[in-house]
PDB file of C-alpha atoms and ligand atoms in Angstrom:
ATOM      1  CA  MET R   1     109.123 122.545 110.496  1.00 98.00           C
ATOM      2  CA  GLY R   2     106.705 124.476 112.688  1.00 98.00           C
ATOM      3  CA  VAL R   3     104.448 122.501 115.060  1.00 98.00           C
ATOM      4  CA  VAL R   4     100.703 123.236 115.141  1.00 98.00           C
ATOM      5  CA  ASN R   5      98.845 120.938 117.517  1.00 97.00           C
ATOM      6  CA  VAL R   6      95.063 121.213 117.144  1.00 98.00           C
ATOM      7  CA  THR R   7      94.577 119.357 120.413  1.00 97.00           C
ATOM      8  CA  PRO R   8      93.443 120.028 123.986  1.00 96.00           C
ATOM      9  CA  ASP R   9      96.198 117.900 125.513  1.00 95.00           C
ATOM     10  CA  SER R  10      99.540 118.150 123.710  1.00 95.00           C
ATOM     11  CA  PHE R  11     102.388 118.142 126.207  1.00 94.00           C
ATOM     12  CA  TYR R  12     103.514 121.704 125.436  1.00 94.00           C
ATOM     13  CA  ASP R  13     100.909 123.619 123.377  1.00 93.00           C
ATOM     14  CA  GLY R  14      97.786 121.646 124.322  1.00 93.00           C
ATOM     15  CA  GLY R  15      94.656 123.825 124.065  1.00 95.00           C
ATOM     16  CA  VAL R  16      96.481 126.823 122.606  1.00 95.00           C
ATOM     17  CA  ASN R  17      95.535 126.048 119.006  1.00 95.00           C
ATOM     18  CA  LEU R  18      92.405 123.959 119.518  1.00 95.00           C
ATOM     19  CA  HIS R  19      90.224 126.586 117.873  1.00 96.00           C
ATOM     20  CA  PRO R  20      90.709 126.455 114.095  1.00 97.00           C
ATOM     21  CA  ALA R  21      91.211 130.218 113.773  1.00 97.00           C
ATOM     22  CA  ALA R  22      93.961 130.163 116.402  1.00 98.00           C
ATOM     23  CA  ALA R  23      95.671 127.229 114.690  1.00 98.00           C
ATOM     24  CA  VAL R  24      95.547 128.927 111.279  1.00 98.00           C
ATOM     25  CA  THR R  25      96.936 132.155 112.725  1.00 98.00           C
ATOM     26  CA  ALA R  26      99.715 130.249 114.479  1.00 98.00           C
ATOM     27  CA  ALA R  27     100.575 128.337 111.288  1.00 98.00           C
ATOM     28  CA  GLN R  28     100.695 131.508 109.198  1.00 98.00           C
ATOM     29  CA  ALA R  29     102.845 133.224 111.801  1.00 98.00           C
ATOM     30  CA  MET R  30     105.297 130.309 111.762  1.00 98.00           C
ATOM     31  CA  LEU R  31     105.520 130.443 107.966  1.00 98.00           C
ATOM     32  CA  GLY R  32     106.090 134.198 108.193  1.00 98.00           C
ATOM     33  CA  GLU R  33     108.900 133.573 110.693  1.00 98.00           C
ATOM     34  CA  GLY R  34     110.665 131.300 108.247  1.00 98.00           C
ATOM     35  CA  ALA R  35     109.261 127.796 108.744  1.00 98.00           C
ATOM     36  CA  ALA R  36     109.601 125.832 105.508  1.00 98.00           C
ATOM     37  CA  ILE R  37     106.534 123.764 106.405  1.00 98.00           C
ATOM     38  CA  VAL R  38     103.961 123.537 109.215  1.00 98.00           C
ATOM     39  CA  ASP R  39     103.113 120.175 110.782  1.00 98.00           C
ATOM     40  CA  VAL R  40      99.406 120.070 111.649  1.00 98.00           C
ATOM     41  CA  GLY R  41      98.290 117.382 114.106  1.00 98.00           C
ATOM     42  CA  GLY R  42      94.979 116.487 115.763  1.00 98.00           C
ATOM     43  CA  GLU R  43      96.144 113.752 118.115  1.00 98.00           C
ATOM     44  CA  SER R  44      98.597 114.062 120.975  1.00 96.00           C
ATOM     45  CA  THR R  45     101.207 111.318 121.182  1.00 95.00           C
ATOM     46  CA  ARG R  46     102.675 112.537 124.482  1.00 93.00           C
ATOM     47  CA  PRO R  47     103.712 109.874 126.985  1.00 91.00           C
ATOM     48  CA  GLY R  48     100.605 108.300 128.513  1.00 91.00           C
ATOM     49  CA  SER R  49      98.180 109.446 125.793  1.00 93.00           C
ATOM     50  CA  LEU R  50      95.462 107.121 124.519  1.00 90.00           C
ATOM     51  CA  GLY R  51      94.770 108.471 121.022  1.00 93.00           C
ATOM     52  CA  VAL R  52      91.579 109.978 119.593  1.00 97.00           C
ATOM     53  CA  PRO R  53      88.860 108.501 117.365  1.00 97.00           C
ATOM     54  CA  LEU R  54      88.967 109.181 113.631  1.00 98.00           C
ATOM     55  CA  ASP R  55      85.958 111.513 113.543  1.00 98.00           C
ATOM     56  CA  GLU R  56      87.386 113.690 116.311  1.00 98.00           C
ATOM     57  CA  GLU R  57      90.807 113.921 114.651  1.00 98.00           C
ATOM     58  CA  LEU R  58      89.156 114.913 111.357  1.00 98.00           C
ATOM     59  CA  ARG R  59      86.962 117.451 113.143  1.00 98.00           C
ATOM     60  CA  ARG R  60      90.070 119.093 114.577  1.00 98.00           C
ATOM     61  CA  VAL R  61      92.360 119.233 111.568  1.00 98.00           C
ATOM     62  CA  VAL R  62      90.144 119.580 108.477  1.00 98.00           C
ATOM     63  CA  PRO R  63      88.959 123.175 109.163  1.00 98.00           C
ATOM     64  CA  VAL R  64      92.576 124.180 109.742  1.00 98.00           C
ATOM     65  CA  LEU R  65      93.812 122.493 106.575  1.00 98.00           C
ATOM     66  CA  GLU R  66      90.999 124.119 104.587  1.00 98.00           C
ATOM     67  CA  HIS R  67      92.363 127.523 105.569  1.00 98.00           C
ATOM     68  CA  LEU R  68      95.953 126.587 104.768  1.00 98.00           C
ATOM     69  CA  VAL R  69      95.364 125.472 101.177  1.00 98.00           C
ATOM     70  CA  GLY R  70      98.298 126.732  99.120  1.00 98.00           C
ATOM     71  CA  GLU R  71     100.680 126.801 102.114  1.00 98.00           C
ATOM     72  CA  PRO R  72     103.361 124.155 102.738  1.00 98.00           C
ATOM     73  CA  VAL R  73     101.688 121.720 105.137  1.00 98.00           C
ATOM     74  CA  SER R  74     102.593 118.413 106.730  1.00 98.00           C
ATOM     75  CA  ILE R  75      99.939 116.222 108.379  1.00 98.00           C
ATOM     76  CA  ASP R  76     100.957 114.600 111.666  1.00 98.00           C
ATOM     77  CA  THR R  77      98.808 111.481 111.716  1.00 98.00           C
ATOM     78  CA  SER R  78      98.965 107.724 111.641  1.00 98.00           C
ATOM     79  CA  LYS R  79      95.440 107.347 110.251  1.00 98.00           C
ATOM     80  CA  ALA R  80      95.049 106.828 106.493  1.00 98.00           C
ATOM     81  CA  GLU R  81      91.700 108.615 106.354  1.00 98.00           C
ATOM     82  CA  VAL R  82      93.099 111.735 108.035  1.00 98.00           C
ATOM     83  CA  ALA R  83      96.081 111.668 105.676  1.00 98.00           C
ATOM     84  CA  ARG R  84      93.787 111.216 102.675  1.00 98.00           C
ATOM     85  CA  ARG R  85      91.723 114.285 103.582  1.00 98.00           C
ATOM     86  CA  ALA R  86      94.874 116.289 104.257  1.00 98.00           C
ATOM     87  CA  LEU R  87      96.450 115.316 100.930  1.00 98.00           C
ATOM     88  CA  GLU R  88      93.218 116.270  99.140  1.00 98.00           C
ATOM     89  CA  LEU R  89      93.570 119.665 100.816  1.00 98.00           C
ATOM     90  CA  GLY R  90      97.131 120.072  99.575  1.00 98.00           C
ATOM     91  CA  ALA R  91      99.325 118.644 102.334  1.00 98.00           C
ATOM     92  CA  GLU R  92     102.725 117.656 100.965  1.00 98.00           C
ATOM     93  CA  LEU R  93     104.108 115.410 103.657  1.00 98.00           C
ATOM     94  CA  VAL R  94     102.650 112.654 105.850  1.00 99.00           C
ATOM     95  CA  ASN R  95     104.353 112.547 109.250  1.00 98.00           C
ATOM     96  CA  ASP R  96     103.577 109.122 110.690  1.00 98.00           C
ATOM     97  CA  VAL R  97     104.949 108.487 114.190  1.00 98.00           C
ATOM     98  CA  THR R  98     104.176 104.775 113.770  1.00 98.00           C
ATOM     99  CA  ALA R  99     106.372 104.520 110.636  1.00 98.00           C
ATOM    100  CA  LEU R 100     103.642 102.665 108.702  1.00 98.00           C
ATOM    101  CA  ARG R 101     102.942 100.206 111.538  1.00 97.00           C
ATOM    102  CA  GLY R 102      99.620 101.771 112.555  1.00 96.00           C
ATOM    103  CA  ASP R 103      97.110 101.870 109.710  1.00 98.00           C
ATOM    104  CA  PRO R 104      97.627  99.428 106.822  1.00 98.00           C
ATOM    105  CA  GLY R 105      95.866 101.876 104.519  1.00 98.00           C
ATOM    106  CA  LEU R 106      98.552 104.539 104.916  1.00 98.00           C
ATOM    107  CA  ALA R 107     101.369 103.057 102.805  1.00 98.00           C
ATOM    108  CA  PRO R 108      99.273 102.555  99.636  1.00 98.00           C
ATOM    109  CA  LEU R 109      97.827 106.039 100.040  1.00 98.00           C
ATOM    110  CA  VAL R 110     101.254 107.662 100.285  1.00 98.00           C
ATOM    111  CA  ALA R 111     102.539 105.549  97.379  1.00 98.00           C
ATOM    112  CA  GLU R 112      99.635 106.483  95.154  1.00 98.00           C
ATOM    113  CA  SER R 113      99.631 110.183  96.050  1.00 98.00           C
ATOM    114  CA  GLY R 114     103.389 110.669  95.642  1.00 97.00           C
ATOM    115  CA  ALA R 115     103.471 112.613  98.922  1.00 98.00           C
ATOM    116  CA  TYR R 116     106.557 112.977 101.069  1.00 98.00           C
ATOM    117  CA  LEU R 117     106.710 110.723 104.134  1.00 99.00           C
ATOM    118  CA  CYS R 118     108.424 110.893 107.515  1.00 99.00           C
ATOM    119  CA  LEU R 119     109.178 107.545 109.173  1.00 98.00           C
ATOM    120  CA  MET R 120     109.759 107.943 112.935  1.00 98.00           C
ATOM    121  CA  HIS R 121     111.089 105.502 115.506  1.00 98.00           C
ATOM    122  CA  MET R 122     108.915 104.775 118.540  1.00 97.00           C
ATOM    123  CA  LEU R 123     109.429 101.979 121.075  1.00 97.00           C
ATOM    124  CA  GLY R 124     106.012 100.604 122.043  1.00 89.00           C
ATOM    125  CA  VAL R 125     102.963 102.862 122.142  1.00 90.00           C
ATOM    126  CA  PRO R 126     102.497 106.333 123.696  1.00 92.00           C
ATOM    127  CA  ARG R 127     100.498 105.017 126.664  1.00 91.00           C
ATOM    128  CA  THR R 128     103.433 102.976 127.989  1.00 90.00           C
ATOM    129  CA  MET R 129     106.498 103.964 125.956  1.00 89.00           C
ATOM    130  CA  GLN R 130     108.282 105.781 128.782  1.00 90.00           C
ATOM    131  CA  VAL R 131     108.066 102.807 131.167  1.00 89.00           C
ATOM    132  CA  ASP R 132     111.679 101.643 131.395  1.00 89.00           C
ATOM    133  CA  PRO R 133     112.660 101.779 127.696  1.00 92.00           C
ATOM    134  CA  ASP R 134     115.387  99.223 127.001  1.00 93.00           C
ATOM    135  CA  TYR R 135     117.764  98.810 124.058  1.00 97.00           C
ATOM    136  CA  ALA R 136     120.866  96.735 123.347  1.00 96.00           C
ATOM    137  CA  ASP R 137     122.355  99.922 121.877  1.00 97.00           C
ATOM    138  CA  VAL R 138     119.838 102.692 121.303  1.00 98.00           C
ATOM    139  CA  VAL R 139     121.477 104.170 118.210  1.00 98.00           C
ATOM    140  CA  SER R 140     122.110 100.818 116.496  1.00 98.00           C
ATOM    141  CA  ASP R 141     118.587  99.639 117.356  1.00 98.00           C
ATOM    142  CA  VAL R 142     116.960 102.822 116.027  1.00 98.00           C
ATOM    143  CA  LYS R 143     119.119 102.669 112.908  1.00 98.00           C
ATOM    144  CA  ALA R 144     118.127  99.044 112.220  1.00 98.00           C
ATOM    145  CA  PHE R 145     114.466  99.936 112.722  1.00 98.00           C
ATOM    146  CA  LEU R 146     114.630 102.916 110.349  1.00 98.00           C
ATOM    147  CA  GLU R 147     116.447 100.849 107.707  1.00 98.00           C
ATOM    148  CA  GLU R 148     113.770  98.158 107.936  1.00 98.00           C
ATOM    149  CA  ARG R 149     110.924 100.687 107.755  1.00 98.00           C
ATOM    150  CA  LEU R 150     112.588 102.455 104.806  1.00 98.00           C
ATOM    151  CA  ALA R 151     112.845  99.134 102.940  1.00 98.00           C
ATOM    152  CA  PHE R 152     109.207  98.367 103.783  1.00 98.00           C
ATOM    153  CA  ALA R 153     108.033 101.760 102.498  1.00 98.00           C
ATOM    154  CA  ILE R 154     109.967 101.331  99.257  1.00 98.00           C
ATOM    155  CA  ALA R 155     108.529  97.820  98.838  1.00 98.00           C
ATOM    156  CA  CYS R 156     105.073  99.402  99.183  1.00 98.00           C
ATOM    157  CA  GLY R 157     105.828 101.582  96.173  1.00 98.00           C
ATOM    158  CA  ILE R 158     106.773 104.794  98.000  1.00 98.00           C
ATOM    159  CA  ARG R 159     109.587 106.695  96.277  1.00 98.00           C
ATOM    160  CA  GLU R 160     112.805 106.533  98.265  1.00 98.00           C
ATOM    161  CA  GLN R 161     113.503 110.153  97.335  1.00 98.00           C
ATOM    162  CA  ALA R 162     110.298 111.199  99.125  1.00 98.00           C
ATOM    163  CA  ILE R 163     111.192 109.680 102.506  1.00 99.00           C
ATOM    164  CA  CYS R 164     112.856 111.252 105.553  1.00 98.00           C
ATOM    165  CA  LEU R 165     113.782 109.498 108.800  1.00 99.00           C
ATOM    166  CA  ASP R 166     113.412 110.529 112.445  1.00 99.00           C
ATOM    167  CA  PRO R 167     114.913 108.964 115.601  1.00 98.00           C
ATOM    168  CA  GLY R 168     111.755 109.924 117.539  1.00 98.00           C
ATOM    169  CA  ILE R 169     113.134 111.941 120.443  1.00 98.00           C
ATOM    170  CA  GLY R 170     111.116 111.107 123.579  1.00 97.00           C
ATOM    171  CA  PHE R 171     109.213 108.211 122.058  1.00 97.00           C
ATOM    172  CA  GLY R 172     110.292 105.402 124.364  1.00 97.00           C
ATOM    173  CA  LYS R 173     113.653 106.907 125.350  1.00 97.00           C
ATOM    174  CA  THR R 174     115.391 108.073 128.516  1.00 97.00           C
ATOM    175  CA  VAL R 175     117.188 111.411 128.669  1.00 98.00           C
ATOM    176  CA  GLU R 176     120.521 109.675 128.025  1.00 98.00           C
ATOM    177  CA  GLN R 177     119.080 107.686 125.110  1.00 98.00           C
ATOM    178  CA  ASN R 178     117.756 110.901 123.524  1.00 98.00           C
ATOM    179  CA  LEU R 179     121.167 112.511 123.931  1.00 98.00           C
ATOM    180  CA  ALA R 180     122.949 109.504 122.423  1.00 98.00           C
ATOM    181  CA  LEU R 181     120.694 109.692 119.362  1.00 98.00           C
ATOM    182  CA  VAL R 182     121.705 113.302 118.722  1.00 98.00           C
ATOM    183  CA  ARG R 183     125.348 112.735 119.690  1.00 98.00           C
ATOM    184  CA  ARG R 184     125.639 109.875 117.180  1.00 98.00           C
ATOM    185  CA  LEU R 185     123.201 111.273 114.602  1.00 98.00           C
ATOM    186  CA  ASP R 186     125.835 110.733 111.891  1.00 98.00           C
ATOM    187  CA  GLU R 187     125.069 107.004 112.128  1.00 98.00           C
ATOM    188  CA  LEU R 188     121.445 107.682 111.135  1.00 98.00           C
ATOM    189  CA  VAL R 189     122.438 110.220 108.479  1.00 98.00           C
ATOM    190  CA  ALA R 190     124.607 107.449 106.974  1.00 98.00           C
ATOM    191  CA  ILE R 191     121.420 105.588 105.978  1.00 98.00           C
ATOM    192  CA  GLY R 192     121.282 108.124 103.176  1.00 98.00           C
ATOM    193  CA  ARG R 193     117.958 109.864 103.695  1.00 98.00           C
ATOM    194  CA  PRO R 194     117.321 113.322 105.218  1.00 98.00           C
ATOM    195  CA  VAL R 195     117.013 113.169 109.012  1.00 99.00           C
ATOM    196  CA  LEU R 196     114.344 115.081 110.945  1.00 99.00           C
ATOM    197  CA  VAL R 197     114.830 115.786 114.664  1.00 99.00           C
ATOM    198  CA  GLY R 198     112.088 116.959 117.018  1.00 98.00           C
ATOM    199  CA  PHE R 199     113.621 117.810 120.401  1.00 98.00           C
ATOM    200  CA  SER R 200     111.573 120.989 120.787  1.00 98.00           C
ATOM    201  CA  ARG R 201     110.196 121.599 124.293  1.00 98.00           C
ATOM    202  CA  LYS R 202     110.521 117.942 125.257  1.00 98.00           C
ATOM    203  CA  SER R 203     110.839 116.918 128.888  1.00 98.00           C
ATOM    204  CA  SER R 204     114.453 115.726 128.561  1.00 98.00           C
ATOM    205  CA  LEU R 205     115.469 119.369 128.122  1.00 98.00           C
ATOM    206  CA  GLY R 206     113.914 120.387 131.436  1.00 98.00           C
ATOM    207  CA  ARG R 207     115.484 117.351 133.099  1.00 98.00           C
ATOM    208  CA  ILE R 208     118.947 118.196 131.764  1.00 98.00           C
ATOM    209  CA  LEU R 209     118.474 121.655 133.291  1.00 98.00           C
ATOM    210  CA  GLY R 210     117.885 120.125 136.700  1.00 98.00           C
ATOM    211  CA  ASP R 211     114.194 119.349 137.169  1.00 98.00           C
ATOM    212  CA  PRO R 212     113.823 115.556 137.372  1.00 96.00           C
ATOM    213  CA  LEU R 213     110.026 115.856 137.076  1.00 96.00           C
ATOM    214  CA  ALA R 214     109.985 118.270 134.105  1.00 97.00           C
ATOM    215  CA  THR R 215     107.334 117.596 131.456  1.00 96.00           C
ATOM    216  CA  THR R 216     108.638 120.256 129.072  1.00 97.00           C
ATOM    217  CA  GLY R 217     111.719 122.403 128.371  1.00 98.00           C
ATOM    218  CA  THR R 218     112.489 126.020 127.540  1.00 98.00           C
ATOM    219  CA  ALA R 219     112.770 127.573 124.081  1.00 98.00           C
ATOM    220  CA  ALA R 220     116.479 128.233 124.634  1.00 98.00           C
ATOM    221  CA  ALA R 221     117.099 124.597 125.570  1.00 98.00           C
ATOM    222  CA  SER R 222     115.165 123.519 122.466  1.00 98.00           C
ATOM    223  CA  VAL R 223     117.325 125.724 120.243  1.00 98.00           C
ATOM    224  CA  GLY R 224     120.467 124.250 121.788  1.00 98.00           C
ATOM    225  CA  ALA R 225     119.304 120.747 120.942  1.00 98.00           C
ATOM    226  CA  ALA R 226     118.294 121.763 117.407  1.00 98.00           C
ATOM    227  CA  VAL R 227     121.674 123.347 116.667  1.00 98.00           C
ATOM    228  CA  ALA R 228     123.462 120.264 118.038  1.00 98.00           C
ATOM    229  CA  ALA R 229     121.322 118.087 115.756  1.00 98.00           C
ATOM    230  CA  PHE R 230     121.949 120.364 112.780  1.00 98.00           C
ATOM    231  CA  ASP R 231     125.708 120.182 113.405  1.00 98.00           C
ATOM    232  CA  ARG R 232     125.486 116.392 113.214  1.00 98.00           C
ATOM    233  CA  GLY R 233     123.549 116.331 109.957  1.00 98.00           C
ATOM    234  CA  ALA R 234     119.849 116.861 110.705  1.00 98.00           C
ATOM    235  CA  THR R 235     118.247 118.866 107.899  1.00 98.00           C
ATOM    236  CA  ILE R 236     114.676 119.172 109.192  1.00 98.00           C
ATOM    237  CA  LEU R 237     114.136 120.530 112.714  1.00 98.00           C
ATOM    238  CA  ARG R 238     110.628 120.218 114.149  1.00 98.00           C
ATOM    239  CA  ALA R 239     110.032 123.185 116.451  1.00 98.00           C
ATOM    240  CA  HIS R 240     107.382 125.089 118.368  1.00 98.00           C
ATOM    241  CA  ASP R 241     109.372 128.356 118.604  1.00 98.00           C
ATOM    242  CA  VAL R 242     109.994 128.979 114.945  1.00 98.00           C
ATOM    243  CA  ARG R 243     111.610 132.433 114.984  1.00 98.00           C
ATOM    244  CA  GLU R 244     114.209 131.399 117.550  1.00 98.00           C
ATOM    245  CA  HIS R 245     115.032 128.219 115.659  1.00 98.00           C
ATOM    246  CA  VAL R 246     115.255 129.926 112.266  1.00 98.00           C
ATOM    247  CA  GLU R 247     117.614 132.593 113.607  1.00 98.00           C
ATOM    248  CA  ALA R 248     119.836 130.110 115.430  1.00 98.00           C
ATOM    249  CA  LEU R 249     119.951 127.686 112.510  1.00 98.00           C
ATOM    250  CA  ARG R 250     120.758 130.451 110.029  1.00 98.00           C
ATOM    251  CA  VAL R 251     123.785 131.344 112.100  1.00 98.00           C
ATOM    252  CA  ALA R 252     124.767 127.702 112.554  1.00 98.00           C
ATOM    253  CA  ARG R 253     124.494 127.214 108.799  1.00 97.00           C
ATOM    254  CA  ALA R 254     126.529 130.330 108.099  1.00 98.00           C
ATOM    255  CA  VAL R 255     129.259 129.039 110.409  1.00 97.00           C
ATOM    256  CA  ALA R 256     129.172 125.648 108.711  1.00 95.00           C
ATOM    257  CA  GLY R 257     129.609 127.397 105.385  1.00 91.00           C
TER     258      GLY R 257
HETATM  259  N1  LIG D   1     107.109 114.655 118.249  1.00 77.96           N
HETATM  260  C1  LIG D   1     105.823 114.832 118.583  1.00 77.96           C
HETATM  261  C2  LIG D   1     104.808 114.623 117.644  1.00 77.96           C
HETATM  262  N2  LIG D   1     105.092 114.273 116.381  1.00 77.96           N
HETATM  263  N3  LIG D   1     106.679 113.750 114.735  1.00 77.96           N
HETATM  264  C3  LIG D   1     107.952 113.558 114.380  1.00 77.96           C
HETATM  265  N4  LIG D   1     108.247 113.204 113.126  1.00 77.96           N
HETATM  266  N5  LIG D   1     108.989 113.742 115.269  1.00 77.96           N
HETATM  267  C4  LIG D   1     108.773 114.100 116.554  1.00 77.96           C
HETATM  268  O1  LIG D   1     109.753 114.226 117.334  1.00 77.96           O
HETATM  269  C5  LIG D   1     107.422 114.302 116.978  1.00 77.96           C
HETATM  270  C6  LIG D   1     106.382 114.111 116.018  1.00 77.96           C
HETATM  271  C7  LIG D   1     105.482 115.230 119.975  1.00 77.96           C
HETATM  272  O2  LIG D   1     105.474 116.622 120.075  1.00 77.96           O
HETATM  273  P1  LIG D   1     104.142 117.487 119.994  1.00 77.96           P
HETATM  274  O3  LIG D   1     103.478 117.328 118.673  1.00 77.96           O
HETATM  275  O4  LIG D   1     104.497 118.889 120.377  1.00 77.96           O
HETATM  276  O5  LIG D   1     103.252 116.917 121.172  1.00 77.96           O
HETATM  277  P2  LIG D   1     101.948 115.994 121.227  1.00 77.96           P
HETATM  278  O6  LIG D   1     102.284 114.669 120.631  1.00 77.96           O
HETATM  279  O7  LIG D   1     101.644 115.916 122.706  1.00 77.96           O
HETATM  280  O8  LIG D   1     100.863 116.683 120.451  1.00 77.96           O
END
């Protein structure tokens, strides 16, 4: 899954794809490099972010989606109205970092449209989520949350077969908590739905490599995390550097047989 942030302030690619033409070119390049789908987002959810109003999010993503009609697209939003416009324009998957806790209009929309859905774990809200995140056991807590959200989505009429789950790397987690979620990913895979992991460029990678104040990580570090997640059962890897991830994952898959 290639990442296309149509934002001025995303933690890694903020501003790069704010112009619709740049975002479309980036998305097409990612698909050409082997991404199975591109995840288009108009709101940063980086630590400390405040969110954007509906009209601004629509203004950012709709022109991009209009140019990607016919391509495999995911919409990274927690707003039902943004998802509705994206689905009208052919998006196949709704990637909701609030796991249906944000906008009450989102679940019925996804149910009615038959779209795919990603349910992600986040502790708290982006503005404060990195302030001393605390769990009894991070993996068990995330697993219980994802099981509850999966049951909720199914109760809302969303097809179980259309749902994937995501531990939400960096969303209210320390470096060690992020690592534990990948190390013990098999416990989340055991829920029985495909697992998506998005470690790409996140600050934990830079911190593991020795910079305690890092806000991002290198492409090589991202690939290392993606391959580790793949080895433990992740089947969707959300990545900014698509070519590098596709090449590494092809080899990892060949080794796995
Ligand atoms: N991470 C980000 C955004 N959306 N969605 C899922 N399902 N999983 C993730 O790990 C995930 C996500 C944050 O990364 P990015 O989009 O690059 O940054 P920003 O939120 O600053 O735009």
